[in-house]
Coordinates of C-alpha atoms and ligand atoms in Angstrom, one line a residue:
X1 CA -12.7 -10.8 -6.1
X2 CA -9.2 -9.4 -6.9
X3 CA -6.2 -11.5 -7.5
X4 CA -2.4 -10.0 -6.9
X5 CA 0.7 -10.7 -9.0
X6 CA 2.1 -13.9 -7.3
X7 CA -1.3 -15.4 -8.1
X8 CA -1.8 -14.6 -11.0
X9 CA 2.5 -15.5 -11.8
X10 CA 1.8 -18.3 -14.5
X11 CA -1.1 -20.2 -15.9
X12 CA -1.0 -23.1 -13.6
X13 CA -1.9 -20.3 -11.1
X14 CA -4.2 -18.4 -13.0
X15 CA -6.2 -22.1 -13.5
X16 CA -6.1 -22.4 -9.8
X17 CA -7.7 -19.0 -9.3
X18 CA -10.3 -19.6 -12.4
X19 CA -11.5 -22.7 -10.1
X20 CA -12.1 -19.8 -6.5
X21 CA -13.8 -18.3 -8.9
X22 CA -16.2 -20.7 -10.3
X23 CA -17.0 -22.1 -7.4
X24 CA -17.9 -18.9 -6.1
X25 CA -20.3 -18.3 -9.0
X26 CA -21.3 -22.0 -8.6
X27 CA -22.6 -20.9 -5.0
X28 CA -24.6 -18.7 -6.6
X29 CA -23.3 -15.3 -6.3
X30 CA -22.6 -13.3 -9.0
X31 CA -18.9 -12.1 -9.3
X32 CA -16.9 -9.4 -11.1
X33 CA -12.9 -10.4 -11.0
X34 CA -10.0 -7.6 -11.2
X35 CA -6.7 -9.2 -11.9
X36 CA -2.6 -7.2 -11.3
X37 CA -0.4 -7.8 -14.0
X38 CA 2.1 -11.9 -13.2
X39 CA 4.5 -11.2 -10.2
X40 CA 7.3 -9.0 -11.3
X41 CA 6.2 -8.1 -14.3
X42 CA 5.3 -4.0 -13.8
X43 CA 8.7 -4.1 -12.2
X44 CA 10.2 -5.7 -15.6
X45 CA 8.1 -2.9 -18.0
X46 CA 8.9 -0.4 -16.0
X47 CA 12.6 -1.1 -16.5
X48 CA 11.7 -1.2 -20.4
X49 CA 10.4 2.7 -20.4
X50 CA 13.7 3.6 -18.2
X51 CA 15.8 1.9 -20.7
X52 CA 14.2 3.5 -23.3
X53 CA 14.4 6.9 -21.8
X54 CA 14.9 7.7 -18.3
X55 CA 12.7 11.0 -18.8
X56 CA 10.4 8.9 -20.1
X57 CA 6.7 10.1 -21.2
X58 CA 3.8 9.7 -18.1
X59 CA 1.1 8.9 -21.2
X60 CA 3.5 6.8 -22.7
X61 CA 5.0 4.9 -19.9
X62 CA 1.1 4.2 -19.0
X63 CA 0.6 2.4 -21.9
X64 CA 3.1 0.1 -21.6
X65 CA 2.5 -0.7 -18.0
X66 CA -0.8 -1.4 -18.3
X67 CA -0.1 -4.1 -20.3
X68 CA 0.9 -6.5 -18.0
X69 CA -2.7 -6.5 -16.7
X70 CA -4.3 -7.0 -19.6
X71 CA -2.5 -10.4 -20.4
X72 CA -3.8 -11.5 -16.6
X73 CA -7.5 -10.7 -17.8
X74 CA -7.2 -12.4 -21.1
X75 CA -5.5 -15.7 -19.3
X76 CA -7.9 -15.5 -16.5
X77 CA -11.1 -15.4 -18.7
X78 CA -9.4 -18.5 -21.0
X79 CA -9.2 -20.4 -18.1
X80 CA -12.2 -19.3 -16.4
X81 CA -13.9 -20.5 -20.1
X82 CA -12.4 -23.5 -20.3
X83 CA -13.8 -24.4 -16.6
X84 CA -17.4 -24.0 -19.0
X85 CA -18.0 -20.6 -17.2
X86 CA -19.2 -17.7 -19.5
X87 CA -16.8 -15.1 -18.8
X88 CA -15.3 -11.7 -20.6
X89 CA -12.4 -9.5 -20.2
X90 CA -13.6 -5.8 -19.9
X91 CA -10.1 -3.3 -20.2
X92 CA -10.4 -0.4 -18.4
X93 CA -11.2 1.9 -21.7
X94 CA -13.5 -0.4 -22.3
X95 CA -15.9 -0.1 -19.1
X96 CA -14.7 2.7 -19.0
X97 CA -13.3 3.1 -15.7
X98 CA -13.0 7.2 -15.8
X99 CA -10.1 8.8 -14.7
X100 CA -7.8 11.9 -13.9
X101 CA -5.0 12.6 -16.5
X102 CA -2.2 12.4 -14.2
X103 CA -0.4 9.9 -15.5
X104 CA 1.2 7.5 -13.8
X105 CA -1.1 8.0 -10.3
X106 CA -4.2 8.7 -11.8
X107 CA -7.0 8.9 -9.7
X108 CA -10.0 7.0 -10.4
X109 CA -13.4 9.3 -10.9
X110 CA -16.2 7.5 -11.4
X111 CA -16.8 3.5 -13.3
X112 CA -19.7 3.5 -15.5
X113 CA -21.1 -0.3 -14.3
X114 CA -24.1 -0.3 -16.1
X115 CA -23.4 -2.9 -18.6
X116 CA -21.4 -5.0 -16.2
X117 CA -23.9 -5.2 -14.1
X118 CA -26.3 -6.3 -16.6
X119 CA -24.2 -8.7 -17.8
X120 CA -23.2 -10.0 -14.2
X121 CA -26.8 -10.7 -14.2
X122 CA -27.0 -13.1 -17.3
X123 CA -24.1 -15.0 -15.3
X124 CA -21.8 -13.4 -17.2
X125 CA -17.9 -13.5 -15.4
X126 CA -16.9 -10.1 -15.4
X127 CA -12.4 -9.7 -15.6
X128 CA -11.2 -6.3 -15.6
X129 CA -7.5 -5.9 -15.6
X130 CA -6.7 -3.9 -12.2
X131 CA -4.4 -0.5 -11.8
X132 CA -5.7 1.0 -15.2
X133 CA -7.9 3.1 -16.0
X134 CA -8.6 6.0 -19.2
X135 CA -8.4 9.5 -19.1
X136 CA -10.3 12.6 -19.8
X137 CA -9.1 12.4 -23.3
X138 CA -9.5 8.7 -23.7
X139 CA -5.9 7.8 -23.0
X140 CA -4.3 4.6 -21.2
X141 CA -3.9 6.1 -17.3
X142 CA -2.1 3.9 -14.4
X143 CA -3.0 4.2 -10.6
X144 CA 0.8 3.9 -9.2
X145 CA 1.9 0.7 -8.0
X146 CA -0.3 -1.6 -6.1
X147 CA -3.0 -0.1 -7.2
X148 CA -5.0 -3.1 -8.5
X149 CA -6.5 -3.3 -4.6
X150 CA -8.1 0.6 -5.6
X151 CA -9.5 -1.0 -8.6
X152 CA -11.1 -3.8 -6.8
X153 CA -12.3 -1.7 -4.1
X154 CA -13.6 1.0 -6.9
X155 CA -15.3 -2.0 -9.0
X156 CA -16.9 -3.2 -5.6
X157 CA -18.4 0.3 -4.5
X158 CA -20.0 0.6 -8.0
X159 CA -21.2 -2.7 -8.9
X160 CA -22.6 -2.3 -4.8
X161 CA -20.9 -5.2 -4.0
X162 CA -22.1 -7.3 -1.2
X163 CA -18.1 -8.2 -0.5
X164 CA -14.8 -7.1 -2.2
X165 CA -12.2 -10.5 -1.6
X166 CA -8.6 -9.3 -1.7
X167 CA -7.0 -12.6 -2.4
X168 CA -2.8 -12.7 -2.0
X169 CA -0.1 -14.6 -1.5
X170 CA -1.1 -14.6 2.6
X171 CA -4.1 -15.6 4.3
X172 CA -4.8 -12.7 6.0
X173 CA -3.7 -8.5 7.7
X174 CA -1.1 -10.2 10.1
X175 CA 0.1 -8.2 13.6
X176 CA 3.7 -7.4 11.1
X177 CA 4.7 -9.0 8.2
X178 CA 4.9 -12.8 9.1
X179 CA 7.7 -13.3 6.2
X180 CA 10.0 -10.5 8.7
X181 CA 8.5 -12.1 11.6
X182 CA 7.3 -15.8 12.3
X183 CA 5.3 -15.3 15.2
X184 CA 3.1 -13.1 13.6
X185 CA -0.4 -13.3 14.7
X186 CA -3.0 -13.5 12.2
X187 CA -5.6 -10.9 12.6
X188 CA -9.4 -11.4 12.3
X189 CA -10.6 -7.9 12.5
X190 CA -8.7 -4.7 11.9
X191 CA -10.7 -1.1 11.7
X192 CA -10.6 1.1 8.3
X193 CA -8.4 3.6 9.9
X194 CA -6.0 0.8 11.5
X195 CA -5.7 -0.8 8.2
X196 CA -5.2 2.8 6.6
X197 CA -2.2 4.1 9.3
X198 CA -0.5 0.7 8.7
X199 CA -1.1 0.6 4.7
X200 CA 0.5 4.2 4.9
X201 CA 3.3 3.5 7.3
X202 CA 4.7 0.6 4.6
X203 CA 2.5 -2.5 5.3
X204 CA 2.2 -2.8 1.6
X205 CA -0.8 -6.4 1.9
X206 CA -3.1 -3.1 0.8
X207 CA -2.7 0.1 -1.6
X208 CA -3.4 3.2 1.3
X209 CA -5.8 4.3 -1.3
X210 CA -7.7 1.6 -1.7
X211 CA -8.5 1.9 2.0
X212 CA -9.8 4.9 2.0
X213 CA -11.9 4.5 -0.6
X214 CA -13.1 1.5 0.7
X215 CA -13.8 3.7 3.9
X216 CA -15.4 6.5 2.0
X217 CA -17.5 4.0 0.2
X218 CA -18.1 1.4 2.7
X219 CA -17.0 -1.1 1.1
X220 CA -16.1 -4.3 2.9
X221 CA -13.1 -6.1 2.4
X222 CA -11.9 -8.9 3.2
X223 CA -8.2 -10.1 3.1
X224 CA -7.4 -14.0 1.9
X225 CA -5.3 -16.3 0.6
X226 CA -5.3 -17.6 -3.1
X227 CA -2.6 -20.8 -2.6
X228 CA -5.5 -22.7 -0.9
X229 CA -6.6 -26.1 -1.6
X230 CA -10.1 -26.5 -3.8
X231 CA -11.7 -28.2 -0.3
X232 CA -10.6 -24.9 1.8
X233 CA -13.2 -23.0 3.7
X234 CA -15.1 -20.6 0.7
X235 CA -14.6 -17.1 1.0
X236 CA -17.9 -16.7 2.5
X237 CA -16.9 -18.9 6.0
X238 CA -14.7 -15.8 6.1
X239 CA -11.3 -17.1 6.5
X240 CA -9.1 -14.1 5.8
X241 CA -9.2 -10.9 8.0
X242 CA -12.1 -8.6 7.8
X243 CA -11.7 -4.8 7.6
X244 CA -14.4 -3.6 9.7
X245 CA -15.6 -0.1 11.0
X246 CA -15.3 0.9 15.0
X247 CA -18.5 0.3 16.1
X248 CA -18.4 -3.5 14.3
X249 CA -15.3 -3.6 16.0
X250 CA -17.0 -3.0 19.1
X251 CA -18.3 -6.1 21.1
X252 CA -16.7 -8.5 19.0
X253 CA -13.3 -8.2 19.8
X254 CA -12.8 -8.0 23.8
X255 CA -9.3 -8.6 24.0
X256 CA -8.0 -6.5 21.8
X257 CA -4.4 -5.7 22.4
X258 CA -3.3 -1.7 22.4
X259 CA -1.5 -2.3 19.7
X260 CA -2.7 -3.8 16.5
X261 CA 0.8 -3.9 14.3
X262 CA 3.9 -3.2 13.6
X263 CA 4.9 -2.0 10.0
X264 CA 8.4 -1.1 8.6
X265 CA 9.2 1.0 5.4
X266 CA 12.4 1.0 4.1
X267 CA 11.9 3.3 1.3
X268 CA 12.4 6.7 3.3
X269 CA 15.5 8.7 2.6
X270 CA 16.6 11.4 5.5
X271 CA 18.3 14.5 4.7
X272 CA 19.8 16.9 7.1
X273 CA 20.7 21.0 6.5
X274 CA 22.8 22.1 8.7
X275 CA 23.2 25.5 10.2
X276 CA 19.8 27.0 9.0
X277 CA 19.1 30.4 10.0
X278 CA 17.2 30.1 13.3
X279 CA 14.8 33.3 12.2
X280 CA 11.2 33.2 11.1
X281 CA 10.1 31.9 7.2
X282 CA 13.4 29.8 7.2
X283 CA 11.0 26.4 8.0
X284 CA 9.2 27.8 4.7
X285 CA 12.5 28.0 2.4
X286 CA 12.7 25.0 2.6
X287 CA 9.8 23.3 2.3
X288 CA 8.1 25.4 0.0
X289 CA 10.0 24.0 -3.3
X290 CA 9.1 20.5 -2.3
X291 CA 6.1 21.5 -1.9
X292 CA 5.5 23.0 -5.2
X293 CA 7.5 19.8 -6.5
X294 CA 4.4 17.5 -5.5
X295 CA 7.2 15.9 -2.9
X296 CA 5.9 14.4 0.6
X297 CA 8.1 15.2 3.5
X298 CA 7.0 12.9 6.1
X299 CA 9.1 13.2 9.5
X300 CA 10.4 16.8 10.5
X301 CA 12.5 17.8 13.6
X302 CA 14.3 21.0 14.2
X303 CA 17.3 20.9 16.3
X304 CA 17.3 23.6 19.1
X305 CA 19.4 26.6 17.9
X306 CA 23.0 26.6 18.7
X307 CA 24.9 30.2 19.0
X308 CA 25.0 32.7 16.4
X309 CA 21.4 32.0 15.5
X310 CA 21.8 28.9 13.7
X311 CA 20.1 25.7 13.4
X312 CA 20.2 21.9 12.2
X313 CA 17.0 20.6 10.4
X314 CA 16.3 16.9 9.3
X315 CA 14.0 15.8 7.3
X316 CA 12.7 12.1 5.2
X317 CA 11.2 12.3 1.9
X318 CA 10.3 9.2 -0.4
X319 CA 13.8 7.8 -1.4
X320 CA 12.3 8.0 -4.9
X321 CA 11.9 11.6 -4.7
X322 CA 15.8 12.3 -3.3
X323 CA 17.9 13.1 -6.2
X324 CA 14.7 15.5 -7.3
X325 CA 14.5 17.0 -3.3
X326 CA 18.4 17.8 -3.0
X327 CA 18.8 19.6 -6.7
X328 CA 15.6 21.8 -5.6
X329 CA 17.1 22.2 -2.1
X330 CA 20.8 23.3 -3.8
X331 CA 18.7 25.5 -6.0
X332 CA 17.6 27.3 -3.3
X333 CA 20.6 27.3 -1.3
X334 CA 20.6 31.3 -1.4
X335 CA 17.4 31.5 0.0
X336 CA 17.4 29.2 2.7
X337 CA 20.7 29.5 3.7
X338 CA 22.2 26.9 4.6
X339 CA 25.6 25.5 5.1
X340 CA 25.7 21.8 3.9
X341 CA 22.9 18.8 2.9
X342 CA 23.8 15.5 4.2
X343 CA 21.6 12.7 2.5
X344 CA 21.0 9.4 4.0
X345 CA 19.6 6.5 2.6
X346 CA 20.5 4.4 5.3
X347 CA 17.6 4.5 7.0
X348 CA 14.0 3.0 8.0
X349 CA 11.2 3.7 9.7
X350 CA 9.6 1.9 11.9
X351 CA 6.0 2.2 13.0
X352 CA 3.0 0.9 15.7
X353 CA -0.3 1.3 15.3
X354 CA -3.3 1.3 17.4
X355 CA -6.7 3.1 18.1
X356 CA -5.7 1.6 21.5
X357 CA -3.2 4.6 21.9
X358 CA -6.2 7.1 21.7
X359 CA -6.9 6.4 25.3
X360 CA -3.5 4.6 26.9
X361 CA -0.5 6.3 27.9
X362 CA 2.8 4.8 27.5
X363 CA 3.0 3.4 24.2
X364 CA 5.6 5.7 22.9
X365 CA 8.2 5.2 26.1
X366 CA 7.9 1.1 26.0
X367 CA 9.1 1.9 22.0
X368 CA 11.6 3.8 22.5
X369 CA 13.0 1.5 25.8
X370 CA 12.4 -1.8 23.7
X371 CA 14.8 -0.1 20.7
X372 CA 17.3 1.5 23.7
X373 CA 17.3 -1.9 25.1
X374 CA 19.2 -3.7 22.0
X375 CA 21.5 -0.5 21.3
X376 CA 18.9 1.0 18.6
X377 CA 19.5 4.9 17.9
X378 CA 16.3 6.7 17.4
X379 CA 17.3 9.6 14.6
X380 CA 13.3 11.1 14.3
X381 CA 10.2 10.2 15.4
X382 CA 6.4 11.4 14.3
X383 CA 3.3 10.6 15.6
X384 CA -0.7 10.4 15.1
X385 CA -3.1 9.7 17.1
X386 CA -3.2 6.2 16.4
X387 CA 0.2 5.7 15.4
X388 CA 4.3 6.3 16.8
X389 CA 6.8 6.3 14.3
X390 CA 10.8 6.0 14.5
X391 CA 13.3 6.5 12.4
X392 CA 16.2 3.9 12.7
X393 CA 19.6 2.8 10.6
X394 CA 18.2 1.0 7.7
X395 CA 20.5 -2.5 9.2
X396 CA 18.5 -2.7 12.3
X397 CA 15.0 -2.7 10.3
X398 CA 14.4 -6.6 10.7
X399 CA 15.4 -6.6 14.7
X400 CA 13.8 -3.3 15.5
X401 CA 10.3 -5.1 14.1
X402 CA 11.0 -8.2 15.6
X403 CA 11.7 -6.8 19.2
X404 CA 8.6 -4.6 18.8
X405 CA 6.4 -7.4 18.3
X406 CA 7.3 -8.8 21.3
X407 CA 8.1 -5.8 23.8
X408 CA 4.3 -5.1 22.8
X409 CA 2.9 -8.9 23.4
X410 CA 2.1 -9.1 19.8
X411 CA 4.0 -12.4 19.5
X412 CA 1.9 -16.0 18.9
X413 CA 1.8 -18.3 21.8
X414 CA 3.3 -21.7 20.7
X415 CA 0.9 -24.5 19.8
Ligands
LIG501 P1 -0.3 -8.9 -4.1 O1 0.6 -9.2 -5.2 O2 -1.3 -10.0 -3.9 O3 -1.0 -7.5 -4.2 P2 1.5 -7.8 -2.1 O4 2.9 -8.4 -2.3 O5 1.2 -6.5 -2.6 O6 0.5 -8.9 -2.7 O7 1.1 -7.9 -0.6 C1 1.2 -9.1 0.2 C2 2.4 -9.1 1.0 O8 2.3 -8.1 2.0 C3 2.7 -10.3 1.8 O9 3.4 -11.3 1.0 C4 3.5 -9.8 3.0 O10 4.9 -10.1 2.9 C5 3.3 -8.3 3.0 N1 2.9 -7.8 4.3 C6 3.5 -6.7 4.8 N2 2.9 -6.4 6.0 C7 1.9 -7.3 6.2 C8 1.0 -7.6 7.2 N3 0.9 -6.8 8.3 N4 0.1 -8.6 7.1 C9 0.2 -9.4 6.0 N5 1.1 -9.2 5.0 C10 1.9 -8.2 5.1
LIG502 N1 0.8 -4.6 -11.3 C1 0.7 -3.3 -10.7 C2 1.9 -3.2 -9.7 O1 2.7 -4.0 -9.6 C3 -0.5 -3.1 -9.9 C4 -0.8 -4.1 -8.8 O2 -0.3 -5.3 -8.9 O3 -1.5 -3.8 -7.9 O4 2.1 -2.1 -9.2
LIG503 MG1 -0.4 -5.6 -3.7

């Protein structure tokens, strides 16, 4: 069972979620529990380690940031305590659960779940603060943010879990996020690699990496809400949104729409070089420094050349990574040969997904008509196989969505 930060955000909470615990226990399963650190509270430490020092230490800034977890574990096992269960906090040195040394997105390697498990079996409550973990060299390490769902998923694939419960502040993987739109449709099923283009296009209900783990490792997962009365349906009635493979998927959902969702992600940043030369390796120039820099360039188009030889290219990148991607770019100005960078922060990017596109024409075209239709410019657009994504002035995010949703039947029929 993992609980996120707006339910775990204060103690009357964190009593409400010892009680889904204990009565999951009390129906006779045996449960492990990984915890995120109260609602806005990673955001509030981080904000401590840029105050300090905006080139703050990685090792460093990991130690204070995992704290907020560990107050949730502490709190939770209290409470869980006071309910008379017997329960105990396990940190993440403490497990151990091992990890890479990058810090600040380490990468979990393996969880040693020997003596959990054994405890698990003496009915022993098991809460282990999510999103940490220790390195190499037995150092604090952080997965990046959200990354309590890889813990949980990571916990579940070595304790062999029978089911990993993500348990937010929403009952369930919704057809776009119902607080943008409020005909959302509650979804029961959704496949590993749905759930994994949407995570990665910006529908942030689950950490992309926790998806693919859960993928790799099988895991299954099941998305629910926390702010539920003690007489709802238990976990086990299955009232959230299952992530299932394709052949599960198979047979049990016959009207499957083409499209499963619609996710927006408004932390892109576009930058546009103008008059590149239009000559082989000048592509390269420019991405190789970003590449070294460990920075993801997502969407890429190349004008066609104009006269002389000379070329426009736009680009995104995370808008995190911006001031780092145009002091690289201006450091290599010589090379690549360019005229100007224009930046733009401006923007979003809007994306469908489907593994209905795999074998349906059209998707793209009713996208690009639905946006044309309310005076929506299309600046760039990327696709997968499963997936069609624009990108859009950052204004028109919330009615680019909302239009979407509709143009592609997504939207709930009134009761
Ligand atoms: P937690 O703190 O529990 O990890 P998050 O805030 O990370 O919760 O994720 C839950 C939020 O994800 C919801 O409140 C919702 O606004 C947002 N969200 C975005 N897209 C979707 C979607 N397709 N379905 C459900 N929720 C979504
Ligand atoms: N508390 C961490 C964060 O906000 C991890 C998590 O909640 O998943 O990123
Ligand atoms: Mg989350």
């Amino acid at each position: 069972m993992k609980f996120g930060g707006t339910s775990m955000a204060g103690t009357e909470r964190i009593r409400r979620v010892a009680r889904i615990v204990k009565r999951q226990q009390d129906a006779g399963h045996e449960v492990a529990v990984v915890v995120s650190a109260m609602a806005g509270e990673t955001d509030r430490l981080v904000n401590f380690c840029r105050e300090a020092n905006p080139l703050y230490d990685p090792a460093e800034y990991d130690v204070v940031v995992a704290s907020g977890e560990q107050v949730t574990s502490g709190l939770l096992a209290i409470a869980l305590q006071a309910l008379g269960a017997n329960a105990r906090s396990w940190l993440g040195w403490q497990l151990p659960i091992r990890t890479v040394e990058a810090h600040a997105k380490a990468r979990i390697e393996e969880i040693d779940a020997e003596a959990l498990i054994a405890e698990m079996q003496k009915g022993v409550i098991a809460v282990i603060p999510g999103f940490q973990g220790m390195s190499e060299d037995g150092r604090v390490t952080t997965l990046g943010r959200g990354g309590s769902d890889t813990s949980a998923v990571a916990v579940a694939a070595a304790v062999k879990a029978d089911r990993c419960d993500i348990y937010t502040d929403v009952d369930g993987v919704y057809t776009t996020d119902p607080r943008i739109v409020a005909k959302a449709r509650k979804l029961t099923n959704v496949t590993y690699e749905e759930m994994l283009e949407l995570a990665s296009v910006g529908a942030k209900v689950l950490q992309t990496r926790s998806v693919g783990l859960a993928m790799k490792e099988g895991v299954r997962v099941q998305v629910l809400s926390s702010f539920i009365d003690d007489d709802a349906p238990a976990a086990d009635t299955i009232p959230g949104t299952m992530i299932v493979s394709d052949e599960e998927l198979e047979g049990m959902d016959m009207e499957r729409q083409l499209i499963t969702g619609i996710a927006h992600d408004k932390n892109e940043a576009k930058i546009t070089l103008t008059r590149v030369p239009d000559k082989p390796g000048a592509v390269a120039n420019i991405f190789g420094p970003l590449a070294e820099a460990a920075i993801n360039v997502d969407m890429i188009i190349q004008n066609v050349g104009r006269d002389k030889g000379e070329t426009d290219v736009t680009f995104t990148v995370p808008a995190a990574d911006l001031a780092r991607s145009l002091d690289l770019l201006e450091a290599a100005k010589e090379t690549i040969g360019f005229n100007r960078i224009i930046p733009d922060t401006n923007v979003a990017k809007i994306s469908v997904v489907g593994v209905g596109m795999k074998s349906h024409a059209g998707v793209a075209s009713t996208m690009f008509k639905a946006l044309a239709d309310r005076g929506v410019n299309i600046q760039a657009i990327s696709t997968s196989e499963i997936k069609v994504s624009v990108l859009i002035e950052e204004d028109y995010t919330e009615l680019a969505v909302r239009v979407l949703h509709t143009a592609y039947g997504l939207d709930a029929v009134e009761a």
